[in-house]
């Protein structure tokens, strides 16, 4: 390898709560010579990191400013409320935003949910991060509404969570700089979308003229087979000749008397 050659690599950004393990594993199986580097970023800075070239692609939370970015929505998460295990809400399977009307609900500055009207009683001060808000919930000061993946990420033995129905959902997407849709980006898109290793999406295919047309095979096969005689002829071949019932045997002459 000369000094001018650059070893290919792929940088993947992801926001907290997203687990890219499965896709990274498939990448390493299909492209073992191209190292993949993970970069965790906050939801607020994810789009800027991609535009600045800090990553080739990234898992982001929608909505994001899509100026100069392409994005493929992947899935939406269930919204849950994080509570102490001895909280009254822990006795039920799900609640609505209205059920939290009398609760102090934290809305951290890095909140990923878009509310038309935030539920509950607002805290005197917004926590800086989701992790800070979880600490306050553990202290019994209030509750926190987040995507389920963040509740799992910040899991504590003294906390639990319940589904919140009728709440906005957080949507996760794969994004990348629109002007930098490279072959490696296409490869990763294929992995995320579940394409097989033999998929030809985004790759050059063999020209049609280099392949024998399928329709030419049938005549060639037919020409190689000998022509068959009609079934009627086959049935007569080798058959014994029968006399017609109407045919009469030849008459014999009368014997002569001896003199």
CSV table of C-alpha atoms in Angstrom, one decimal:
chain,number,residue,atom,x,y,z
A,1,UNK,CA,0.0,0.0,0.0
A,2,UNK,CA,1.4,3.4,-1.0
A,3,UNK,CA,1.4,6.4,1.2
A,4,UNK,CA,-1.3,8.1,-0.9
A,5,UNK,CA,-3.8,5.3,-0.3
A,6,UNK,CA,-6.4,5.7,2.5
A,7,UNK,CA,-7.8,2.8,4.4
A,8,UNK,CA,-11.6,2.9,4.0
A,9,UNK,CA,-13.6,3.3,7.2
A,10,UNK,CA,-17.2,4.1,8.3
A,11,UNK,CA,-18.2,6.4,11.1
A,12,UNK,CA,-21.7,5.9,12.6
A,13,UNK,CA,-23.3,8.4,14.9
A,14,UNK,CA,-26.2,7.5,17.2
A,15,UNK,CA,-28.3,9.2,19.8
A,16,UNK,CA,-28.9,7.8,23.3
A,17,UNK,CA,-31.5,5.1,23.5
A,18,UNK,CA,-30.7,3.7,20.0
A,19,UNK,CA,-28.9,0.3,20.1
A,20,UNK,CA,-27.0,-0.2,16.8
A,21,UNK,CA,-25.4,-3.5,17.9
A,22,UNK,CA,-27.3,-5.7,15.4
A,23,UNK,CA,-26.4,-3.6,12.4
A,24,UNK,CA,-22.8,-3.2,13.5
A,25,UNK,CA,-22.5,-7.0,13.7
A,26,UNK,CA,-23.9,-7.5,10.2
A,27,UNK,CA,-21.5,-4.8,8.9
A,28,UNK,CA,-18.5,-6.6,10.4
A,29,UNK,CA,-19.6,-9.9,8.8
A,30,UNK,CA,-20.1,-8.4,5.4
A,31,UNK,CA,-17.3,-5.8,5.3
A,32,UNK,CA,-14.6,-7.1,7.6
A,33,UNK,CA,-11.9,-5.0,6.0
A,34,UNK,CA,-13.8,-1.7,6.6
A,35,UNK,CA,-13.8,-0.8,10.3
A,36,UNK,CA,-16.9,0.8,11.7
A,37,UNK,CA,-16.5,3.5,14.4
A,38,UNK,CA,-19.4,4.4,16.7
A,39,UNK,CA,-19.9,8.0,17.9
A,40,UNK,CA,-22.6,8.8,20.5
A,41,UNK,CA,-24.1,12.3,20.1
A,42,UNK,CA,-26.9,14.2,21.7
A,43,UNK,CA,-30.2,14.6,19.8
A,44,UNK,CA,-29.6,18.3,19.5
A,45,UNK,CA,-26.2,18.0,17.9
A,46,UNK,CA,-26.7,15.0,15.7
A,47,UNK,CA,-27.7,16.8,12.5
A,48,UNK,CA,-24.8,19.3,12.8
A,49,UNK,CA,-22.3,16.5,13.3
A,50,UNK,CA,-23.5,14.9,10.0
A,51,UNK,CA,-23.3,18.2,8.1
A,52,UNK,CA,-19.8,18.9,9.4
A,53,UNK,CA,-18.5,15.5,8.2
A,54,UNK,CA,-18.0,14.2,11.7
A,55,UNK,CA,-19.9,11.0,10.7
A,56,UNK,CA,-20.9,9.3,7.5
A,57,UNK,CA,-24.4,8.4,8.7
A,58,UNK,CA,-26.3,8.5,12.0
A,59,UNK,CA,-29.3,7.3,13.9
A,60,UNK,CA,-31.3,10.4,14.9
A,61,UNK,CA,-34.6,11.3,16.5
A,62,UNK,CA,-37.1,13.1,14.3
A,63,UNK,CA,-37.8,15.8,13.7
A,64,UNK,CA,-34.5,17.1,12.6
A,65,UNK,CA,-33.5,19.9,10.2
A,66,UNK,CA,-33.2,18.0,6.9
A,67,UNK,CA,-31.4,20.8,5.1
A,68,UNK,CA,-28.7,19.0,3.1
A,69,UNK,CA,-29.6,15.7,4.8
A,70,UNK,CA,-31.4,12.6,3.6
A,71,UNK,CA,-33.3,10.5,6.2
A,72,UNK,CA,-35.1,7.2,6.3
A,73,UNK,CA,-37.7,6.9,9.1
A,74,UNK,CA,-37.2,3.5,10.8
A,75,UNK,CA,-39.6,3.1,13.7
A,76,UNK,CA,-41.6,4.8,16.4
A,77,UNK,CA,-41.1,4.2,20.1
A,78,UNK,CA,-43.6,3.6,22.9
A,79,UNK,CA,-43.8,6.5,25.3
A,80,UNK,CA,-43.6,5.7,29.0
A,81,UNK,CA,-43.6,7.5,32.4
A,82,UNK,CA,-40.7,6.8,34.8
A,83,UNK,CA,-41.8,6.6,38.4
A,84,UNK,CA,-40.6,5.2,41.8
A,85,UNK,CA,-41.6,1.6,42.3
A,86,UNK,CA,-43.8,2.6,45.2
A,87,UNK,CA,-45.7,5.2,43.2
A,88,UNK,CA,-49.4,4.9,42.8
A,89,UNK,CA,-49.1,4.7,39.0
A,90,UNK,CA,-47.1,1.5,39.4
A,91,UNK,CA,-50.3,-0.3,40.3
A,92,UNK,CA,-51.7,0.0,36.7
A,93,UNK,CA,-50.4,-1.1,33.3
A,94,UNK,CA,-50.9,2.2,31.5
A,95,UNK,CA,-51.9,5.8,32.1
A,96,UNK,CA,-53.0,8.8,30.0
A,97,UNK,CA,-51.5,12.3,30.1
A,98,UNK,CA,-54.6,13.4,32.0
A,99,UNK,CA,-53.8,10.9,34.7
A,100,UNK,CA,-50.6,12.9,35.4
A,101,UNK,CA,-52.3,16.2,35.8
A,102,UNK,CA,-51.5,16.5,39.5
A,103,UNK,CA,-47.9,15.2,39.1
A,104,UNK,CA,-44.8,17.2,38.8
A,105,UNK,CA,-43.5,16.2,35.4
A,106,UNK,CA,-40.0,16.9,34.4
A,107,UNK,CA,-39.2,18.2,30.9
A,108,UNK,CA,-35.4,18.2,30.5
A,109,UNK,CA,-33.6,20.5,28.1
A,110,UNK,CA,-32.7,17.5,25.9
A,111,UNK,CA,-36.3,16.2,25.7
A,112,UNK,CA,-37.1,14.3,22.5
A,113,UNK,CA,-40.9,14.4,22.6
A,114,UNK,CA,-42.9,17.2,21.0
A,115,UNK,CA,-45.9,18.1,23.1
A,116,UNK,CA,-48.8,20.4,22.0
A,117,UNK,CA,-49.5,20.7,25.7
A,118,UNK,CA,-47.2,19.3,28.3
A,119,UNK,CA,-48.8,17.1,30.9
A,120,UNK,CA,-48.6,17.6,34.7
A,121,UNK,CA,-47.4,20.4,36.8
A,122,UNK,CA,-44.1,22.0,35.5
A,123,UNK,CA,-41.1,21.8,37.8
A,124,UNK,CA,-39.6,25.0,39.1
A,125,UNK,CA,-36.5,24.4,36.9
A,126,UNK,CA,-36.0,22.2,33.9
A,127,UNK,CA,-33.2,19.6,34.4
A,128,UNK,CA,-30.2,19.9,32.1
A,129,UNK,CA,-30.4,16.3,30.8
A,130,UNK,CA,-32.6,13.2,30.9
A,131,UNK,CA,-30.1,11.6,33.3
A,132,UNK,CA,-30.5,14.5,35.7
A,133,UNK,CA,-34.3,14.2,35.5
A,134,UNK,CA,-34.0,10.5,36.3
A,135,UNK,CA,-32.1,11.3,39.5
A,136,UNK,CA,-34.8,13.7,40.6
A,137,UNK,CA,-37.5,11.0,40.0
A,138,UNK,CA,-35.5,8.6,42.2
A,139,UNK,CA,-35.5,11.3,44.8
A,140,UNK,CA,-39.3,11.4,44.8
A,141,UNK,CA,-39.5,14.9,43.5
A,142,UNK,CA,-41.6,14.1,40.4
A,143,UNK,CA,-42.0,11.9,37.3
A,144,UNK,CA,-40.5,11.8,33.8
A,145,UNK,CA,-42.1,11.0,30.4
A,146,UNK,CA,-39.7,9.6,27.8
A,147,UNK,CA,-39.3,7.1,25.0
A,148,UNK,CA,-39.1,3.6,26.3
A,149,UNK,CA,-35.5,3.1,25.1
A,150,UNK,CA,-34.4,6.0,27.4
A,151,UNK,CA,-36.3,4.5,30.3
A,152,UNK,CA,-34.3,1.3,29.8
A,153,UNK,CA,-31.0,3.2,29.3
A,154,UNK,CA,-31.4,4.9,32.6
A,155,UNK,CA,-32.8,1.9,34.5
A,156,UNK,CA,-32.5,1.8,38.2
A,157,UNK,CA,-33.5,-0.8,40.7
A,158,UNK,CA,-35.7,1.7,42.6
A,159,UNK,CA,-37.5,2.9,39.5
A,160,UNK,CA,-40.0,1.4,37.0
A,161,UNK,CA,-42.1,2.7,34.1
A,162,UNK,CA,-45.6,2.4,32.6
A,163,UNK,CA,-47.0,3.1,29.1
A,164,UNK,CA,-48.5,6.5,28.5
A,165,UNK,CA,-51.4,6.3,26.0
A,166,UNK,CA,-52.3,9.2,23.8
A,167,UNK,CA,-48.8,10.7,24.1
A,168,UNK,CA,-46.5,11.8,21.2
A,169,UNK,CA,-44.1,9.2,20.0
A,170,UNK,CA,-40.4,9.5,19.3
A,171,UNK,CA,-39.4,8.4,15.8
A,172,UNK,CA,-36.0,7.2,15.0
A,173,UNK,CA,-34.4,7.6,11.5
A,174,UNK,CA,-31.2,6.9,9.6
A,175,UNK,CA,-29.8,10.1,8.2
A,176,UNK,CA,-26.7,11.1,6.2
A,177,UNK,CA,-25.4,14.1,4.2
A,178,UNK,CA,-27.3,14.2,0.9
A,179,UNK,CA,-24.2,15.0,-1.1
A,180,UNK,CA,-22.2,12.2,0.4
A,181,UNK,CA,-24.3,9.1,-0.5
A,182,UNK,CA,-21.2,6.9,-1.0
A,183,UNK,CA,-21.0,3.2,-1.7
A,184,UNK,CA,-20.4,2.6,2.0
A,185,UNK,CA,-23.5,4.6,2.9
A,186,UNK,CA,-25.5,2.6,0.4
A,187,UNK,CA,-24.1,-0.6,2.0
A,188,UNK,CA,-25.2,0.5,5.5
A,189,UNK,CA,-28.6,1.5,4.2
A,190,UNK,CA,-29.0,-2.0,2.7
A,191,UNK,CA,-28.1,-3.6,6.1
A,192,UNK,CA,-30.6,-1.4,8.0
A,193,UNK,CA,-33.3,-2.2,5.5
A,194,UNK,CA,-32.6,-5.9,5.7
A,195,UNK,CA,-31.3,-6.5,2.2
A,196,UNK,CA,-29.4,-9.7,1.6
A,197,UNK,CA,-25.7,-9.9,1.0
A,198,UNK,CA,-26.4,-10.7,-2.7
A,199,UNK,CA,-28.6,-7.6,-3.3
A,200,UNK,CA,-27.4,-5.6,-6.3
A,201,UNK,CA,-29.0,-2.3,-5.2
A,202,UNK,CA,-26.6,0.5,-6.0
A,203,UNK,CA,-24.1,-1.8,-7.7
A,204,UNK,CA,-23.4,-2.2,-11.4
A,205,UNK,CA,-25.0,-5.3,-13.0
A,206,UNK,CA,-23.8,-7.5,-15.8
A,207,UNK,CA,-25.0,-6.1,-19.2
A,208,UNK,CA,-27.8,-8.0,-20.8
A,209,UNK,CA,-25.8,-8.7,-24.0
A,210,UNK,CA,-23.3,-10.7,-22.0
A,211,UNK,CA,-26.0,-13.1,-20.8
A,212,UNK,CA,-27.8,-15.7,-23.1
A,213,UNK,CA,-31.4,-14.7,-23.3
A,214,UNK,CA,-33.6,-17.2,-21.6
A,215,UNK,CA,-36.1,-17.4,-24.5
A,216,UNK,CA,-33.4,-18.8,-26.8
A,217,UNK,CA,-32.9,-21.9,-24.6
A,218,UNK,CA,-36.3,-23.4,-25.4
A,219,UNK,CA,-36.0,-23.6,-29.2
A,220,UNK,CA,-32.5,-25.1,-28.9
A,221,UNK,CA,-33.8,-27.8,-26.5
A,222,UNK,CA,-36.6,-28.6,-28.9
A,223,UNK,CA,-34.3,-28.8,-31.9
A,224,UNK,CA,-32.1,-31.3,-30.1
A,225,UNK,CA,-35.0,-33.8,-29.7
A,226,UNK,CA,-35.9,-36.1,-32.6
A,227,UNK,CA,-39.3,-35.7,-34.2
A,228,UNK,CA,-41.8,-38.2,-33.1
A,229,UNK,CA,-44.2,-39.9,-35.5
A,230,UNK,CA,-47.9,-39.6,-34.9
A,231,UNK,CA,-49.3,-41.9,-32.2
A,232,UNK,CA,-51.4,-43.7,-34.7
A,233,UNK,CA,-48.4,-44.9,-36.6
A,234,UNK,CA,-46.7,-46.1,-33.5
A,235,UNK,CA,-49.6,-48.2,-32.6
A,236,UNK,CA,-49.5,-50.0,-36.0
A,237,UNK,CA,-45.8,-50.7,-35.9
A,238,UNK,CA,-45.1,-54.4,-35.5
A,239,UNK,CA,-48.8,-55.3,-35.1
A,240,UNK,CA,-49.9,-58.7,-36.7
A,241,UNK,CA,-52.0,-58.4,-39.8
A,242,UNK,CA,-55.5,-59.8,-39.2
A,243,UNK,CA,-57.8,-61.1,-41.9
A,244,UNK,CA,-61.1,-59.4,-42.4
A,245,UNK,CA,-64.1,-61.4,-41.3
A,246,UNK,CA,-65.7,-61.0,-44.7
A,247,UNK,CA,-62.9,-62.7,-46.5
A,248,UNK,CA,-63.8,-66.3,-47.7
A,249,UNK,CA,-61.3,-69.1,-47.9
A,250,UNK,CA,-60.5,-70.4,-51.4
A,251,UNK,CA,-62.6,-73.3,-52.8
A,252,UNK,CA,-60.9,-76.7,-53.3
A,253,UNK,CA,-61.6,-78.8,-56.4
A,254,UNK,CA,-63.4,-82.2,-56.0
A,255,UNK,CA,-61.1,-85.1,-55.7
A,256,UNK,CA,-61.0,-87.4,-58.8
A,257,UNK,CA,-62.2,-90.9,-58.7
A,258,UNK,CA,-59.7,-93.6,-59.5
A,259,UNK,CA,-60.6,-95.7,-62.5
